[in-house]
Tab-separated table of C-alpha atoms and ligand atoms in Angstrom:
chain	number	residue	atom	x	y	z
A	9	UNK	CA	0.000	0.000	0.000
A	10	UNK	CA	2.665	2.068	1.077
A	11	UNK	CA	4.618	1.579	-2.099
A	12	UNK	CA	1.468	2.089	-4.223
A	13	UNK	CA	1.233	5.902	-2.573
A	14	UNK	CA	4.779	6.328	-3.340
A	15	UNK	CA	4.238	5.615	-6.802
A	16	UNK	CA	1.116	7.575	-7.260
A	17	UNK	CA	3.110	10.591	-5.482
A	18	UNK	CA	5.868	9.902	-8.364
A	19	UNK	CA	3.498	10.433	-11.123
A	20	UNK	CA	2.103	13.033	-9.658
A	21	UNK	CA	5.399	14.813	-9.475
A	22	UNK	CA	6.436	13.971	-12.459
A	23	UNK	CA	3.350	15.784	-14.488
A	24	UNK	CA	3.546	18.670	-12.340
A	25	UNK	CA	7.330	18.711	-13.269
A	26	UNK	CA	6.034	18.275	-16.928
A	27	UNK	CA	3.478	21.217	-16.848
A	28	UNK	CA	6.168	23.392	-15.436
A	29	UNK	CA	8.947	23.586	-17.359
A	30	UNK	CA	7.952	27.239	-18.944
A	31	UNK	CA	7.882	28.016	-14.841
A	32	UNK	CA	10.967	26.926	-13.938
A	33	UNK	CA	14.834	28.543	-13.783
A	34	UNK	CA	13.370	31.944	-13.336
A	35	UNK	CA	13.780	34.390	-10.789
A	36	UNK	CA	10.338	35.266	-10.888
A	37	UNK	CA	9.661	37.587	-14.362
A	38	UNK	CA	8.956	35.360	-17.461
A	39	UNK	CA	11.719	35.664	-20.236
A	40	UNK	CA	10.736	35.944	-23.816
A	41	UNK	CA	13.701	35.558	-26.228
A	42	UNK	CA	12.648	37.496	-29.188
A	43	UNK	CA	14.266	36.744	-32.545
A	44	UNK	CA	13.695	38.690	-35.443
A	45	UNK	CA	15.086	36.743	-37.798
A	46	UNK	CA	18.161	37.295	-40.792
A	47	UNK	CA	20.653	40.874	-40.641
A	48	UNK	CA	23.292	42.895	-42.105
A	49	UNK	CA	24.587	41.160	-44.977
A	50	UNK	CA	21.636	38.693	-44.679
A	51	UNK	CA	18.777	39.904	-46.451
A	52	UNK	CA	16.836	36.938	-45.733
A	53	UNK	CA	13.685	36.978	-48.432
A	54	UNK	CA	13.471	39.842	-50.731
A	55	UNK	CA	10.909	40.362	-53.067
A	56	UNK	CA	9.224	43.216	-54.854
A	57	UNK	CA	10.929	45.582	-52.433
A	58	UNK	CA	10.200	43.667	-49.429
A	59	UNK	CA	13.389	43.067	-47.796
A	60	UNK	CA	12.684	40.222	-45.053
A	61	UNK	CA	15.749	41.744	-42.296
A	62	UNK	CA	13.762	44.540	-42.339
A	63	UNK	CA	10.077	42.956	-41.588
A	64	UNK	CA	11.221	40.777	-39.316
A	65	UNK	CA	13.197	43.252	-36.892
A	66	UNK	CA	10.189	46.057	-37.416
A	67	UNK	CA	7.259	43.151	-35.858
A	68	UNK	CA	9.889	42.061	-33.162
A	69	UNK	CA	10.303	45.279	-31.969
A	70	UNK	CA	6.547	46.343	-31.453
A	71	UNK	CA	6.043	42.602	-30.598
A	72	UNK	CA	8.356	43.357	-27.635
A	73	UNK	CA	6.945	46.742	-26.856
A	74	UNK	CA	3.778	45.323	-25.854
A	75	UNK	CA	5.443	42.655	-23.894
A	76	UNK	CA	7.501	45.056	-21.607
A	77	UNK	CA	4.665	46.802	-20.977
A	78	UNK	CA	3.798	43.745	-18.763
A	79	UNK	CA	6.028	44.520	-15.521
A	80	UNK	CA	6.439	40.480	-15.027
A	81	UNK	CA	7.666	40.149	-18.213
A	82	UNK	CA	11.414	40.580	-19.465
A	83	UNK	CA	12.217	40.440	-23.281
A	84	UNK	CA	15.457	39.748	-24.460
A	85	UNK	CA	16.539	40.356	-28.380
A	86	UNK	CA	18.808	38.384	-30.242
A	87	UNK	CA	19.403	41.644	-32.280
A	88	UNK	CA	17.912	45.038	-31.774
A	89	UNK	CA	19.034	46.480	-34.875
A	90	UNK	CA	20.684	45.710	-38.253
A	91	UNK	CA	23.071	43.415	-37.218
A	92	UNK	CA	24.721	39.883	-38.202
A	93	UNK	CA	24.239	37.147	-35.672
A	94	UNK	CA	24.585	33.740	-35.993
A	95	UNK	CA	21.812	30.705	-35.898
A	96	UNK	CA	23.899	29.251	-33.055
A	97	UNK	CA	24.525	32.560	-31.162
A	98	UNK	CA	21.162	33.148	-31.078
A	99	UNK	CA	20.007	30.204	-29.257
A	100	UNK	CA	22.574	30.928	-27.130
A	101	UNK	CA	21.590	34.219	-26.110
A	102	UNK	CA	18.301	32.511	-25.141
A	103	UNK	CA	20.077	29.402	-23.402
A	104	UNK	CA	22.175	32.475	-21.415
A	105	UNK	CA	19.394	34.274	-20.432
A	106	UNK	CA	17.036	31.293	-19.050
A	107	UNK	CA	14.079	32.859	-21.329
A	108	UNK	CA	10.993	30.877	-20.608
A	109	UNK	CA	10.152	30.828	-24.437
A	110	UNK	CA	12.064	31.743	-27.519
A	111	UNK	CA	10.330	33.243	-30.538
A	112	UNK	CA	11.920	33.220	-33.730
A	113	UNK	CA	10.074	35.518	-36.671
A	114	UNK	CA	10.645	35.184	-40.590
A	115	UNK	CA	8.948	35.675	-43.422
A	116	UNK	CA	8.007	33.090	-45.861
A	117	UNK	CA	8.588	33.474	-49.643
A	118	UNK	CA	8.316	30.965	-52.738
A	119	UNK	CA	8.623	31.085	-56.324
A	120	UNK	CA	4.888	30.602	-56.333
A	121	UNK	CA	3.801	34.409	-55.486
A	122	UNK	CA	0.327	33.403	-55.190
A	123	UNK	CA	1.331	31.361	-52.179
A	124	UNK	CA	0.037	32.943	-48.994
A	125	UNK	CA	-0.282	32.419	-45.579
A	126	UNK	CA	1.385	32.440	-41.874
A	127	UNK	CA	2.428	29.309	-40.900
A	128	UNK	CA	4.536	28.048	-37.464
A	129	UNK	CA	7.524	25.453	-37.003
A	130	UNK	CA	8.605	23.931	-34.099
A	131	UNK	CA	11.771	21.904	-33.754
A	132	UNK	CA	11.907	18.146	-35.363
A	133	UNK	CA	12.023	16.127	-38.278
A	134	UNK	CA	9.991	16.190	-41.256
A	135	UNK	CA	9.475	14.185	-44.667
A	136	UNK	CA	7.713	16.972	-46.464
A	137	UNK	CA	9.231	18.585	-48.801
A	138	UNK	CA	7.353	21.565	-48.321
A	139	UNK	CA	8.506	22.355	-44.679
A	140	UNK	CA	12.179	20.491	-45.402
A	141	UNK	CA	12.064	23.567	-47.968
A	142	UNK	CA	11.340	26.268	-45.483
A	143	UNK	CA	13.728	25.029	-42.897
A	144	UNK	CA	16.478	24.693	-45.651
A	145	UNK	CA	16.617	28.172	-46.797
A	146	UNK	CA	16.349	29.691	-43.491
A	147	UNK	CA	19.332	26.830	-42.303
A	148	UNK	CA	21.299	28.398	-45.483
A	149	UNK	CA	22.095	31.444	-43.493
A	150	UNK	CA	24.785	29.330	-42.303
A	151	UNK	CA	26.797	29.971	-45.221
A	152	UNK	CA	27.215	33.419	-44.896
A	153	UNK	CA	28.710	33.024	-41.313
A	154	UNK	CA	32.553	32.251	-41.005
A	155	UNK	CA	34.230	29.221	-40.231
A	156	UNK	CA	30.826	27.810	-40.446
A	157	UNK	CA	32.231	24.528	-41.539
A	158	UNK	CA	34.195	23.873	-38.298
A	159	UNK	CA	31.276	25.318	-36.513
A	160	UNK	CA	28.480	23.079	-37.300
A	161	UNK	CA	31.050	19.983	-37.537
A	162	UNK	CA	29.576	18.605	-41.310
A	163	UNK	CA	25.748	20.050	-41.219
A	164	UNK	CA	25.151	20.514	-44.442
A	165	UNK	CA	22.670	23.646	-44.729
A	166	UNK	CA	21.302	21.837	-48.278
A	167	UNK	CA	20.415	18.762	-46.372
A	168	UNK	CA	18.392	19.812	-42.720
A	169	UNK	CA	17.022	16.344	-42.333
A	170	UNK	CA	20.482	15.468	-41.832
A	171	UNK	CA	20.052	17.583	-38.374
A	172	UNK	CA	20.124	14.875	-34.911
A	173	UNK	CA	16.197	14.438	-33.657
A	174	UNK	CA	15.853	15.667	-30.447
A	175	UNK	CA	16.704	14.183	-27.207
A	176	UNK	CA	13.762	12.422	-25.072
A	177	UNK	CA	14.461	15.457	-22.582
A	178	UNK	CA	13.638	17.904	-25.468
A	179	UNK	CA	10.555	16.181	-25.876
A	180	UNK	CA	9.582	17.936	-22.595
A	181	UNK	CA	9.720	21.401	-24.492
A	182	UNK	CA	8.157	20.106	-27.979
A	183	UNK	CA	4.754	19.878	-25.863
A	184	UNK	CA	4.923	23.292	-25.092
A	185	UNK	CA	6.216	24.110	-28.222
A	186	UNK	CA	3.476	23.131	-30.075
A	187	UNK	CA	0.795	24.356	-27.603
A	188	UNK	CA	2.794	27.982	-27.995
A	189	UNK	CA	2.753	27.451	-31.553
A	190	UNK	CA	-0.573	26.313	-31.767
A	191	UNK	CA	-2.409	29.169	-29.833
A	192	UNK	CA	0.274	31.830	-31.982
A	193	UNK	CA	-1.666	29.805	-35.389
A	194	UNK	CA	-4.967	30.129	-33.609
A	195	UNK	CA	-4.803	33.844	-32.784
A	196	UNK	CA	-3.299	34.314	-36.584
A	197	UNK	CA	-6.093	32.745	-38.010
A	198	UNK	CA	-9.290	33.820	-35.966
A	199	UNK	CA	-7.851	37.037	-34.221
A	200	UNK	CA	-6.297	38.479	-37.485
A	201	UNK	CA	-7.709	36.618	-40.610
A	202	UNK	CA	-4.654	35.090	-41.603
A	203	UNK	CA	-4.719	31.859	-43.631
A	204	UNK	CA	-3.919	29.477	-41.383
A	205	UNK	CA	-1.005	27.018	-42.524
A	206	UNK	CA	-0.977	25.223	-39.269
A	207	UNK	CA	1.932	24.004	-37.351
A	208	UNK	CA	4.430	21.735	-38.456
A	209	UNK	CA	7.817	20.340	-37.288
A	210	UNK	CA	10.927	20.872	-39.512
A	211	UNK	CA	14.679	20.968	-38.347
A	212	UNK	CA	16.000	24.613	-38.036
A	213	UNK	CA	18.960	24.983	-36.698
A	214	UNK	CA	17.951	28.011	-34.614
A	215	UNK	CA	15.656	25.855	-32.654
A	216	UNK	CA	17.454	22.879	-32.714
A	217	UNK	CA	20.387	24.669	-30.408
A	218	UNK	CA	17.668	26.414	-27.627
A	219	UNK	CA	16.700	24.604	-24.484
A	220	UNK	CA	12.674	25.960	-23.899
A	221	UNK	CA	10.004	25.792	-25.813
A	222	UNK	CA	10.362	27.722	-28.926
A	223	UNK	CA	8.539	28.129	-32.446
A	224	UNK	CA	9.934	29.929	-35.367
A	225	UNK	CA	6.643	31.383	-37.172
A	226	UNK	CA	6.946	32.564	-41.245
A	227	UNK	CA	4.071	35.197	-40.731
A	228	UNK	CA	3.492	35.112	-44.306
A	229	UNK	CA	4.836	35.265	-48.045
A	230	UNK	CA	6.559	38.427	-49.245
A	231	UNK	CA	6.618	36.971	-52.059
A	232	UNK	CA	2.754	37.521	-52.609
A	233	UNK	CA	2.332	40.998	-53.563
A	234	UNK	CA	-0.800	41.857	-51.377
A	235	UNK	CA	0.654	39.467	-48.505
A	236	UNK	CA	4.040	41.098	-48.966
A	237	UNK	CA	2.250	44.498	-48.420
A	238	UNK	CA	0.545	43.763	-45.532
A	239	UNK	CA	3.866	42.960	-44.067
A	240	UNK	CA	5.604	45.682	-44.766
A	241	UNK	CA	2.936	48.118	-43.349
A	242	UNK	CA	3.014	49.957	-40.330
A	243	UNK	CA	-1.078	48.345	-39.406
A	244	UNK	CA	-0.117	45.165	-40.618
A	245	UNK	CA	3.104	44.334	-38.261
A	246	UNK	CA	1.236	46.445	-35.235
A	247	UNK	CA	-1.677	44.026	-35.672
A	248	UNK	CA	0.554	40.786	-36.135
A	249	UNK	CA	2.444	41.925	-33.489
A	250	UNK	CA	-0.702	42.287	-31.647
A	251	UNK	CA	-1.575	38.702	-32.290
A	252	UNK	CA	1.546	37.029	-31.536
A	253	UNK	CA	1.770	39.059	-28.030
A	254	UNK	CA	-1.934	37.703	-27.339
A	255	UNK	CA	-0.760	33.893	-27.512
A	256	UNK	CA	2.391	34.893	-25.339
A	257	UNK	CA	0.322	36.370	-22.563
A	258	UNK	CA	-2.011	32.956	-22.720
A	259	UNK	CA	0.986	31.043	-22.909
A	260	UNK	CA	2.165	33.099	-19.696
A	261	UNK	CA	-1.033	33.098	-17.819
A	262	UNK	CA	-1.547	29.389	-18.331
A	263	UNK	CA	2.027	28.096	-17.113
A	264	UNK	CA	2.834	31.122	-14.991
A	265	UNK	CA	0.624	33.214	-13.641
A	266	UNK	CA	-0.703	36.928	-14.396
A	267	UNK	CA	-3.556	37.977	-16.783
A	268	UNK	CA	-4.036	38.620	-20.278
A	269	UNK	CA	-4.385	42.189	-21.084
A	270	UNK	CA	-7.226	42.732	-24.030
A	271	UNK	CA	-5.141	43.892	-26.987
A	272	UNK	CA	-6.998	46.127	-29.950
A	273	UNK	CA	-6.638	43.473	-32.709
A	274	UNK	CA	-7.661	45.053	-36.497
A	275	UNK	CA	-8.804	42.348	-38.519
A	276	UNK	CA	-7.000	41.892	-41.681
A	277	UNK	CA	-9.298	41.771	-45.044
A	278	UNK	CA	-10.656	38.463	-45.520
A	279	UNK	CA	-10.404	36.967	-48.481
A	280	UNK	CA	-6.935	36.459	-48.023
A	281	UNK	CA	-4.917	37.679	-51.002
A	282	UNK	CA	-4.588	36.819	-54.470
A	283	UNK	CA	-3.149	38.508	-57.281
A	284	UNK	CA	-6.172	38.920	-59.598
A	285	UNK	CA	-3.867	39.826	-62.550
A	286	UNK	CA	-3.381	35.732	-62.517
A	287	UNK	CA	-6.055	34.259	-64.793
A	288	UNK	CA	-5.493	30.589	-64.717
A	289	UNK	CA	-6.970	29.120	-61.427
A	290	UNK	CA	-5.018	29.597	-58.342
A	291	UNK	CA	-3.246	26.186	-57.079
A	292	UNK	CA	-2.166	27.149	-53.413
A	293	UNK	CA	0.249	24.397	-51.210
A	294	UNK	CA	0.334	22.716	-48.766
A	295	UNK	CA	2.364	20.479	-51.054
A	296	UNK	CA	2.124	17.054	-50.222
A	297	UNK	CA	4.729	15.064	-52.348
A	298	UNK	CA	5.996	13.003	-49.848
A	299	UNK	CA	5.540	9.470	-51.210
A	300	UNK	CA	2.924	7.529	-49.718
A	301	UNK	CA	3.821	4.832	-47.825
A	302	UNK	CA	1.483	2.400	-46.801
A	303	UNK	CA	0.683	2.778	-43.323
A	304	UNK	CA	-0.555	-0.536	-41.479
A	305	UNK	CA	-3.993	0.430	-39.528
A	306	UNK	CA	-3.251	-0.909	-35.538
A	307	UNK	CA	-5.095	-3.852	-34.343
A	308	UNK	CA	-7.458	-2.815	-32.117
A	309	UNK	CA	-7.075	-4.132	-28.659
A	310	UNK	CA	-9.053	-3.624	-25.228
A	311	UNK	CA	-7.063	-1.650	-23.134
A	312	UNK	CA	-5.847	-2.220	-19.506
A	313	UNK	CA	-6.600	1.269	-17.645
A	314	UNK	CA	-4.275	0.550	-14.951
A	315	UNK	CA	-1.638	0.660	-17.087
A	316	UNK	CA	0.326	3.348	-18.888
A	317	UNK	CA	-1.873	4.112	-22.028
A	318	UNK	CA	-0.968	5.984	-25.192
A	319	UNK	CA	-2.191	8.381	-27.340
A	320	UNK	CA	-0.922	10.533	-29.795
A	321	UNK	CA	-1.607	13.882	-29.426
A	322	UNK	CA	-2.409	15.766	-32.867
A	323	UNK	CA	-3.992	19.011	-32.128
A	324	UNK	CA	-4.162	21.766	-29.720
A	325	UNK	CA	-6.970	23.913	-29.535
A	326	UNK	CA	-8.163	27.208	-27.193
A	327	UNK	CA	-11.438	25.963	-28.162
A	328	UNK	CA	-13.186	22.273	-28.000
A	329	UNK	CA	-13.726	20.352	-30.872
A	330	UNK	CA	-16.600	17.893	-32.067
A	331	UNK	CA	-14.679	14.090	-31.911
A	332	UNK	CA	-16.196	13.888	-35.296
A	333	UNK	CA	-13.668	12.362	-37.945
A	334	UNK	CA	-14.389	15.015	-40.307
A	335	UNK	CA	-12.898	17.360	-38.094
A	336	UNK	CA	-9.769	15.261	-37.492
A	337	UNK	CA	-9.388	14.537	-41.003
A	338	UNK	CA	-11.075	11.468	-40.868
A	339	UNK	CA	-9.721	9.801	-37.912
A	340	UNK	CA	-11.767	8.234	-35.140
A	341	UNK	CA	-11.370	6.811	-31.902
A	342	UNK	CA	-10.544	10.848	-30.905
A	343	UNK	CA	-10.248	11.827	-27.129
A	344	UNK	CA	-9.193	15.190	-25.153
A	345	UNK	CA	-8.149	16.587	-22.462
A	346	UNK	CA	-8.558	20.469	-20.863
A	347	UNK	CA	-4.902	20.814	-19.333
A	348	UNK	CA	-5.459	24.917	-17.815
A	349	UNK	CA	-8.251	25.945	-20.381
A	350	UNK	CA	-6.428	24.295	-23.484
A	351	UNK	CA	-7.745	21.563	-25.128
A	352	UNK	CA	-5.534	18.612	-26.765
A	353	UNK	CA	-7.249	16.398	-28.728
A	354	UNK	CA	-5.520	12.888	-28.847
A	355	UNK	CA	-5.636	9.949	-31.499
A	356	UNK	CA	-5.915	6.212	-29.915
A	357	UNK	CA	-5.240	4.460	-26.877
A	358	UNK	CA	-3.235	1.511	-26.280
A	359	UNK	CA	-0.739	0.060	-23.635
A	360	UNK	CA	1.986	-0.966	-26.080
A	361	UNK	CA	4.458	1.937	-27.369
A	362	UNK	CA	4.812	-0.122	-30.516
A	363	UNK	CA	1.260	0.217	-30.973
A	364	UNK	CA	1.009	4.316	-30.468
A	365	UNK	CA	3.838	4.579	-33.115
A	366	UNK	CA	1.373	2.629	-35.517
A	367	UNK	CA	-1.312	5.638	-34.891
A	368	UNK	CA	1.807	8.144	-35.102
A	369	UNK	CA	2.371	6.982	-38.767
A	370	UNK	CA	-1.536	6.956	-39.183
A	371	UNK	CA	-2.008	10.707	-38.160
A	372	UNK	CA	1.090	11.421	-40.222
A	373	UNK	CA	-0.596	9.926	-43.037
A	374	UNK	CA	-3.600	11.956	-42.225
A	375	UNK	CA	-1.929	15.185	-42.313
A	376	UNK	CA	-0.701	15.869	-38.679
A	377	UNK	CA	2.657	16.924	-39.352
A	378	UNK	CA	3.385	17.778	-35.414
A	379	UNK	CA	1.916	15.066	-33.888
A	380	UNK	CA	3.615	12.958	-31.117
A	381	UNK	CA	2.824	10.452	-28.410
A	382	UNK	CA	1.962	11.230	-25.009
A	383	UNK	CA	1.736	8.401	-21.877
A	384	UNK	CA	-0.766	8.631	-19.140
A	385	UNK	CA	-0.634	6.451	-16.215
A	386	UNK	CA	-4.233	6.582	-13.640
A	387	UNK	CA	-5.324	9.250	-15.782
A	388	UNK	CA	-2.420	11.530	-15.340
A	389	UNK	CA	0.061	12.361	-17.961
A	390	UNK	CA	3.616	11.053	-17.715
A	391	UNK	CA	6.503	12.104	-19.686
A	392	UNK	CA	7.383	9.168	-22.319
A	393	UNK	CA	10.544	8.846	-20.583
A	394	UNK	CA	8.729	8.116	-16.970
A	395	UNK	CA	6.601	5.712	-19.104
A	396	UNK	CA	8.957	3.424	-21.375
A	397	UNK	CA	10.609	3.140	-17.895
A	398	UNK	CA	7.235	2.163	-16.039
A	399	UNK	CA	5.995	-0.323	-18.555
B	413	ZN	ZN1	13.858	33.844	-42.671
């Protein structure tokens, strides 16, 4: 019995340790690394005038003005101004300053200048194209830094998927990463109108070298002429910045206390742009050109409550969701939890980690780019380290 209590008081521990990583090495303000992506030399994307460096540091800075306005918050820039710093320095100015969160911001572009839309990363591997494409050319910075071949020991900037998948103790951030990411996607999408890309995982070296949760978000194409616009205009990065502060104070309310102040959010025109100079019909990405492989649907097995059971998570939502297929893409068997007013919405259950990596593949398949397993033991959540170890 005694043992049993013990146990229980482990698990306990260990979710609360879980839910709390944003919380802890602080001394008592929460730390948001802001880093506006590209500098100097490194133009980043350019396109019909719109110089990325230049977007990028202009939304960080108001982003970061309405943060410090928050006396419990402390922002920290990787760069302030036009200057040259590299991928790895600026995780390292995060890593230095024990920020809570780091927040990388870019702006997409693609030969395709009807292609629109914001769209968030978080750290990890990925076999589409698409997002193996985004995280190469902002990896390709790389080049322009010096001695970058002794520095990053045989990365190859041309090949990110070369890039070592995180540790299991990273996997402690990558929840919080995509919840951060998630609600920054959320608040793009209904708080501003953007078209919403989603989240998805891709290895950037910028977020491969932090330790916190982080997201890098591409707020949208320069390359699109209206989209670039937007961008590049004083209401456009007040109101993006706007939107992105929003999901940090959630993100800070939820994990660490404080409230959300209400934030003037202008709505950006809806329909989204498109260049109506283009006559033949508009074919917007996601591309999906990853070939299929056939994915082997899990046996379906009664499962043992009292022990560990998992699920993989695929979705995080502010708001609850019908556990209809057609609003999980067509998967069933969909459960969720409220973890401090956010709701993540989980794919299968089963007591075999073999099994979950089945449904991994399967919500792959389906489209869930960022999803990933999570253990629960007596209805709390482990870590999937506490878990494999438990089994
Ligand atoms: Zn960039």
């Amino acid at each position: 019995m005694k043992i049993r209590m013990n146990l229980k008081k482990t698990f306990i521990v260990t979710a609360m340790a879980v839910t709390s990583i944003i919380s802890a090495q602080t001394g008592g303000k929460f730390k948001v690394c802001l880093d506006a992506g590209h500098g100097a030399h490194d133009f980043g994307a350019s396109y019909h005038g719109f110089v990325e460096k230049k977007i990028t540091l202009d939304i960080v800075l108001k982003l970061g003005k309405i943060l410090e306005q928050d006396p419990s918050i402390d922002v920290i820039y990787t760069r302030n101004n036009d200057t040259f710093i590299d991928l790895v320095e600026r995780a390292n100015i995060a890593n230095r300053a024990n920020a809570n969160i780091f927040v990388s911001v870019h702006c997409n572009a693609n030969k395709n200048t009807e292609a629109y839309g914001s769209e968030t990363f978080v750290m990890g591997l990925s076999k589409s194209k698409s997002s193996l494409d985004v995280a190469m050319k902002e990896n390709n910075v790389i080049s322009l830094e010096d001695n970058y071949k002794s520095k990053y020991a045989g990365y190859n900037p041309n090949a990110p998927e070369a890039l070592i998948s995180a540790t299991i103790a990273q996997e402690e951030y990558f929840e919080q990463s995509i919840e951060l990411a998630s609600r920054i996607q959320d608040n793009l999408e209904e708080k501003l109108n953007r078209k919403n890309r989603g989240v998805a995982q891709a290895p950037f070296m910028v977020l491969h070298k932090a330790f916190m949760p982080r997201v890098l978000i591409e707020t949208g194409f320069i390359s699109n002429p209206t989209e670039g616009a937007y961008l590049n205009s004083e209401e456009g990065q007040i109101n993006m910045a706007k939107t992105i502060a929003d999901a940090i104070f959630r993100m800070k309310a939820e994990h660490f206390g404080g409230s959300v102040p209400v934030l003037d959010i202008k709505k950006s025109e809806k329909p989204a742009p498109k260049d109506t100079t283009v006559k033949t019909p508009v074919k917007v990405v996601p591309v999906k050109d990853t070939p299929k492989t056939k994915v082997v649907k899990p046996e379906l097995k009664a499962v043992n409550a009292a022990k560990v059971i998992y699920k993989v998570q695929i979705k995080a939502s502010a708001s609850q969701i019908d556990a209809k297929p057609e609003n999980f893409n067509g998967l069933d068997k969909i459960s969720s939890v409220l973890e401090k007013g956010y709701y993540k919405f989980m794919y299968g259950e089963t007591n075999e980690y073999e099994t979950s990596k089945a449904f991994l593949a399967e919500a792959k398949e389906k489209g869930y780019d960022s999803a990933f397993i999570v253990a629960f033991k007596n209805g709390i959540k482990i870590s999937l380290n506490e878990a494999l170890k438990t089994n």
